[in-house]
Amino acid sequence: MAGEIPGLLGMAFHAIMEEVHVRLAEEGFGDVRPAHGFAFQYLSVRGGATAVELGQHLGVTKQAAVQLVDELERRGYVERRPHPADRRARVVVLASRGWACVGRVVALWTEIENRWAGLVGADRLEVVRESLSAYVTAAGSPPIRPLW
């Protein structure tokens, strides 16, 4: 039925992330919230960022970004390092615990995709992947960030 795909995509994303977070909690990452994943994704792709850059990406104030970084640093997911070009700034990078969490998420996503392929067939799932990729490309490859 026309108009159902956005809702189905939203429900599928919710179901996948709910499973991922339950499994992460079972594996010792129970202090990770869904919002942290958007920060982890940004930092993992960029190799690090200032709190200001992270805040801009997440669509939050500098103060909120600093609070998030403080929280993630206390939990051992990120660390602050000197900025290579600006002595006043610090770069936030994933710490080993952050990289371990990212690795588990990728492995869990792979498990879920494999289970999905078992439900609908690998060839049909590949058509879904290609179709979503085409849409995202046509939309200008928007960033992965929360829709506050």
PDB file of C-alpha atoms in Angstrom:
ATOM      1  CA  MET A   1       0.000   0.000   0.000  1.00  0.00           C
ATOM      2  CA  ALA A   2       1.338   3.458  -0.886  1.00  0.00           C
ATOM      3  CA  GLY A   3       2.668   5.526   1.995  1.00  0.00           C
ATOM      4  CA  GLU A   4       3.556   2.549   4.201  1.00  0.00           C
ATOM      5  CA  ILE A   5       7.302   2.412   3.537  1.00  0.00           C
ATOM      6  CA  PRO A   6       8.370   5.305   5.815  1.00  0.00           C
ATOM      7  CA  GLY A   7       6.448   3.793   8.714  1.00  0.00           C
ATOM      8  CA  LEU A   8       7.822   0.321   8.037  1.00  0.00           C
ATOM      9  CA  LEU A   9      11.368   1.714   7.848  1.00  0.00           C
ATOM     10  CA  GLY A  10      10.849   3.464  11.174  1.00  0.00           C
ATOM     11  CA  MET A  11       9.453   0.330  12.820  1.00  0.00           C
ATOM     12  CA  ALA A  12      12.252  -1.826  11.375  1.00  0.00           C
ATOM     13  CA  PHE A  13      14.882   0.627  12.641  1.00  0.00           C
ATOM     14  CA  HIS A  14      13.251   0.661  16.079  1.00  0.00           C
ATOM     15  CA  ALA A  15      13.088  -3.147  16.239  1.00  0.00           C
ATOM     16  CA  ILE A  16      16.720  -3.502  15.149  1.00  0.00           C
ATOM     17  CA  MET A  17      18.028  -0.907  17.595  1.00  0.00           C
ATOM     18  CA  GLU A  18      15.943  -2.306  20.450  1.00  0.00           C
ATOM     19  CA  GLU A  19      17.484  -5.745  19.876  1.00  0.00           C
ATOM     20  CA  VAL A  20      20.974  -4.252  19.574  1.00  0.00           C
ATOM     21  CA  HIS A  21      20.644  -2.349  22.854  1.00  0.00           C
ATOM     22  CA  VAL A  22      19.275  -5.366  24.721  1.00  0.00           C
ATOM     23  CA  ARG A  23      22.187  -7.462  23.461  1.00  0.00           C
ATOM     24  CA  LEU A  24      24.716  -4.701  24.235  1.00  0.00           C
ATOM     25  CA  ALA A  25      23.404  -4.540  27.804  1.00  0.00           C
ATOM     26  CA  GLU A  26      23.834  -8.308  28.135  1.00  0.00           C
ATOM     27  CA  GLU A  27      27.430  -7.947  26.920  1.00  0.00           C
ATOM     28  CA  GLY A  28      28.456  -5.237  29.381  1.00  0.00           C
ATOM     29  CA  PHE A  29      27.478  -2.106  27.467  1.00  0.00           C
ATOM     30  CA  GLY A  30      24.275  -1.418  29.415  1.00  0.00           C
ATOM     31  CA  ASP A  31      25.189   2.239  29.907  1.00  0.00           C
ATOM     32  CA  VAL A  32      25.000   3.033  26.181  1.00  0.00           C
ATOM     33  CA  ARG A  33      21.942   4.948  25.050  1.00  0.00           C
ATOM     34  CA  PRO A  34      20.713   5.194  21.455  1.00  0.00           C
ATOM     35  CA  ALA A  35      21.883   8.821  21.255  1.00  0.00           C
ATOM     36  CA  HIS A  36      25.429   7.680  21.994  1.00  0.00           C
ATOM     37  CA  GLY A  37      25.408   5.633  18.813  1.00  0.00           C
ATOM     38  CA  PHE A  38      25.075   8.759  16.683  1.00  0.00           C
ATOM     39  CA  ALA A  39      28.156  10.216  18.383  1.00  0.00           C
ATOM     40  CA  PHE A  40      30.073   6.934  18.034  1.00  0.00           C
ATOM     41  CA  GLN A  41      29.223   6.701  14.342  1.00  0.00           C
ATOM     42  CA  TYR A  42      30.391  10.268  13.687  1.00  0.00           C
ATOM     43  CA  LEU A  43      33.622   9.836  15.640  1.00  0.00           C
ATOM     44  CA  SER A  44      34.405   6.465  14.069  1.00  0.00           C
ATOM     45  CA  VAL A  45      34.015   7.770  10.522  1.00  0.00           C
ATOM     46  CA  ARG A  46      35.904  11.030  11.134  1.00  0.00           C
ATOM     47  CA  GLY A  47      38.553   9.625  13.454  1.00  0.00           C
ATOM     48  CA  GLY A  48      37.670  12.278  16.027  1.00  0.00           C
ATOM     49  CA  ALA A  49      36.084  15.703  16.344  1.00  0.00           C
ATOM     50  CA  THR A  50      35.915  18.662  18.671  1.00  0.00           C
ATOM     51  CA  ALA A  51      32.930  18.918  20.997  1.00  0.00           C
ATOM     52  CA  VAL A  52      31.707  21.851  18.882  1.00  0.00           C
ATOM     53  CA  GLU A  53      31.832  19.748  15.698  1.00  0.00           C
ATOM     54  CA  LEU A  54      30.104  16.865  17.445  1.00  0.00           C
ATOM     55  CA  GLY A  55      27.402  19.209  18.746  1.00  0.00           C
ATOM     56  CA  GLN A  56      26.847  20.642  15.273  1.00  0.00           C
ATOM     57  CA  HIS A  57      26.509  17.143  13.861  1.00  0.00           C
ATOM     58  CA  LEU A  58      24.066  16.090  16.582  1.00  0.00           C
ATOM     59  CA  GLY A  59      22.095  19.336  16.359  1.00  0.00           C
ATOM     60  CA  VAL A  60      22.690  20.269  19.992  1.00  0.00           C
ATOM     61  CA  THR A  61      24.349  23.209  21.733  1.00  0.00           C
ATOM     62  CA  LYS A  62      28.035  23.248  22.543  1.00  0.00           C
ATOM     63  CA  GLN A  63      27.128  22.889  26.219  1.00  0.00           C
ATOM     64  CA  ALA A  64      25.023  19.795  25.549  1.00  0.00           C
ATOM     65  CA  ALA A  65      27.817  18.304  23.442  1.00  0.00           C
ATOM     66  CA  VAL A  66      30.360  18.937  26.209  1.00  0.00           C
ATOM     67  CA  GLN A  67      28.033  17.251  28.724  1.00  0.00           C
ATOM     68  CA  LEU A  68      27.673  14.255  26.394  1.00  0.00           C
ATOM     69  CA  VAL A  69      31.441  14.029  25.933  1.00  0.00           C
ATOM     70  CA  ASP A  70      31.972  14.307  29.720  1.00  0.00           C
ATOM     71  CA  GLU A  71      29.490  11.459  30.255  1.00  0.00           C
ATOM     72  CA  LEU A  72      31.057   9.246  27.586  1.00  0.00           C
ATOM     73  CA  GLU A  73      34.546   9.981  28.907  1.00  0.00           C
ATOM     74  CA  ARG A  74      33.539   9.033  32.475  1.00  0.00           C
ATOM     75  CA  ARG A  75      32.168   5.751  31.113  1.00  0.00           C
ATOM     76  CA  GLY A  76      35.372   5.044  29.189  1.00  0.00           C
ATOM     77  CA  TYR A  77      33.957   5.291  25.657  1.00  0.00           C
ATOM     78  CA  VAL A  78      35.847   8.383  24.495  1.00  0.00           C
ATOM     79  CA  GLU A  79      38.951  10.317  25.409  1.00  0.00           C
ATOM     80  CA  ARG A  80      40.092  13.852  24.795  1.00  0.00           C
ATOM     81  CA  ARG A  81      43.401  14.490  23.064  1.00  0.00           C
ATOM     82  CA  PRO A  82      45.253  17.667  22.139  1.00  0.00           C
ATOM     83  CA  HIS A  83      44.092  19.175  18.854  1.00  0.00           C
ATOM     84  CA  PRO A  84      46.855  18.891  16.243  1.00  0.00           C
ATOM     85  CA  ALA A  85      46.370  22.446  14.916  1.00  0.00           C
ATOM     86  CA  ASP A  86      44.753  24.421  17.761  1.00  0.00           C
ATOM     87  CA  ARG A  87      46.441  24.368  21.171  1.00  0.00           C
ATOM     88  CA  ARG A  88      43.253  25.650  22.824  1.00  0.00           C
ATOM     89  CA  ALA A  89      41.040  22.871  21.481  1.00  0.00           C
ATOM     90  CA  ARG A  90      40.738  19.183  22.293  1.00  0.00           C
ATOM     91  CA  VAL A  91      39.792  16.373  19.927  1.00  0.00           C
ATOM     92  CA  VAL A  92      37.349  13.722  21.112  1.00  0.00           C
ATOM     93  CA  VAL A  93      38.187  10.221  19.893  1.00  0.00           C
ATOM     94  CA  LEU A  94      36.787   6.796  20.620  1.00  0.00           C
ATOM     95  CA  ALA A  95      38.653   4.976  23.378  1.00  0.00           C
ATOM     96  CA  SER A  96      39.173   1.226  23.240  1.00  0.00           C
ATOM     97  CA  ARG A  97      35.831   0.652  25.019  1.00  0.00           C
ATOM     98  CA  GLY A  98      34.113   2.859  22.412  1.00  0.00           C
ATOM     99  CA  TRP A  99      35.709   0.917  19.559  1.00  0.00           C
ATOM    100  CA  ALA A 100      34.699  -2.356  21.239  1.00  0.00           C
ATOM    101  CA  CYS A 101      31.100  -1.150  21.437  1.00  0.00           C
ATOM    102  CA  VAL A 102      31.143  -0.077  17.780  1.00  0.00           C
ATOM    103  CA  GLY A 103      32.543  -3.486  16.833  1.00  0.00           C
ATOM    104  CA  ARG A 104      29.755  -5.267  18.698  1.00  0.00           C
ATOM    105  CA  VAL A 105      27.105  -3.098  17.045  1.00  0.00           C
ATOM    106  CA  VAL A 106      28.473  -3.908  13.575  1.00  0.00           C
ATOM    107  CA  ALA A 107      28.542  -7.624  14.427  1.00  0.00           C
ATOM    108  CA  LEU A 108      24.982  -7.489  15.761  1.00  0.00           C
ATOM    109  CA  TRP A 109      23.778  -5.619  12.673  1.00  0.00           C
ATOM    110  CA  THR A 110      25.378  -8.354  10.543  1.00  0.00           C
ATOM    111  CA  GLU A 111      23.586 -11.055  12.573  1.00  0.00           C
ATOM    112  CA  ILE A 112      20.282  -9.241  12.131  1.00  0.00           C
ATOM    113  CA  GLU A 113      20.837  -8.811   8.380  1.00  0.00           C
ATOM    114  CA  ASN A 114      21.663 -12.514   8.073  1.00  0.00           C
ATOM    115  CA  ARG A 115      18.468 -13.411   9.937  1.00  0.00           C
ATOM    116  CA  TRP A 116      16.521 -11.020   7.679  1.00  0.00           C
ATOM    117  CA  ALA A 117      18.053 -12.691   4.612  1.00  0.00           C
ATOM    118  CA  GLY A 118      16.879 -16.013   6.026  1.00  0.00           C
ATOM    119  CA  LEU A 119      13.333 -14.643   6.291  1.00  0.00           C
ATOM    120  CA  VAL A 120      13.035 -13.119   2.819  1.00  0.00           C
ATOM    121  CA  GLY A 121      15.958 -14.540   0.860  1.00  0.00           C
ATOM    122  CA  ALA A 122      19.401 -13.041   0.299  1.00  0.00           C
ATOM    123  CA  ASP A 123      18.547 -11.882  -3.228  1.00  0.00           C
ATOM    124  CA  ARG A 124      15.428 -10.027  -2.075  1.00  0.00           C
ATOM    125  CA  LEU A 125      17.351  -8.404   0.789  1.00  0.00           C
ATOM    126  CA  GLU A 126      19.998  -7.282  -1.697  1.00  0.00           C
ATOM    127  CA  VAL A 127      17.250  -5.581  -3.728  1.00  0.00           C
ATOM    128  CA  VAL A 128      16.142  -3.776  -0.550  1.00  0.00           C
ATOM    129  CA  ARG A 129      19.755  -2.709   0.131  1.00  0.00           C
ATOM    130  CA  GLU A 130      20.217  -1.443  -3.436  1.00  0.00           C
ATOM    131  CA  SER A 131      16.873   0.371  -3.366  1.00  0.00           C
ATOM    132  CA  LEU A 132      17.591   2.099  -0.059  1.00  0.00           C
ATOM    133  CA  SER A 133      21.089   3.003  -1.246  1.00  0.00           C
ATOM    134  CA  ALA A 134      19.682   4.554  -4.421  1.00  0.00           C
ATOM    135  CA  TYR A 135      17.182   6.589  -2.410  1.00  0.00           C
ATOM    136  CA  VAL A 136      19.804   7.783   0.078  1.00  0.00           C
ATOM    137  CA  THR A 137      22.141   8.777  -2.755  1.00  0.00           C
ATOM    138  CA  ALA A 138      19.357  10.676  -4.520  1.00  0.00           C
ATOM    139  CA  ALA A 139      18.570  12.450  -1.231  1.00  0.00           C
ATOM    140  CA  GLY A 140      22.167  13.677  -1.045  1.00  0.00           C
ATOM    141  CA  SER A 141      23.406  11.101   1.478  1.00  0.00           C
ATOM    142  CA  PRO A 142      22.089  12.881   4.577  1.00  0.00           C
ATOM    143  CA  PRO A 143      24.105  12.371   7.784  1.00  0.00           C
ATOM    144  CA  ILE A 144      23.164   9.763  10.345  1.00  0.00           C
ATOM    145  CA  ARG A 145      22.003  11.807  13.301  1.00  0.00           C
ATOM    146  CA  PRO A 146      19.055  12.031  15.640  1.00  0.00           C
ATOM    147  CA  LEU A 147      15.901  13.790  14.588  1.00  0.00           C
ATOM    148  CA  TRP A 148      15.331  15.714  17.825  1.00  0.00           C
TER     149      TRP A 148
END
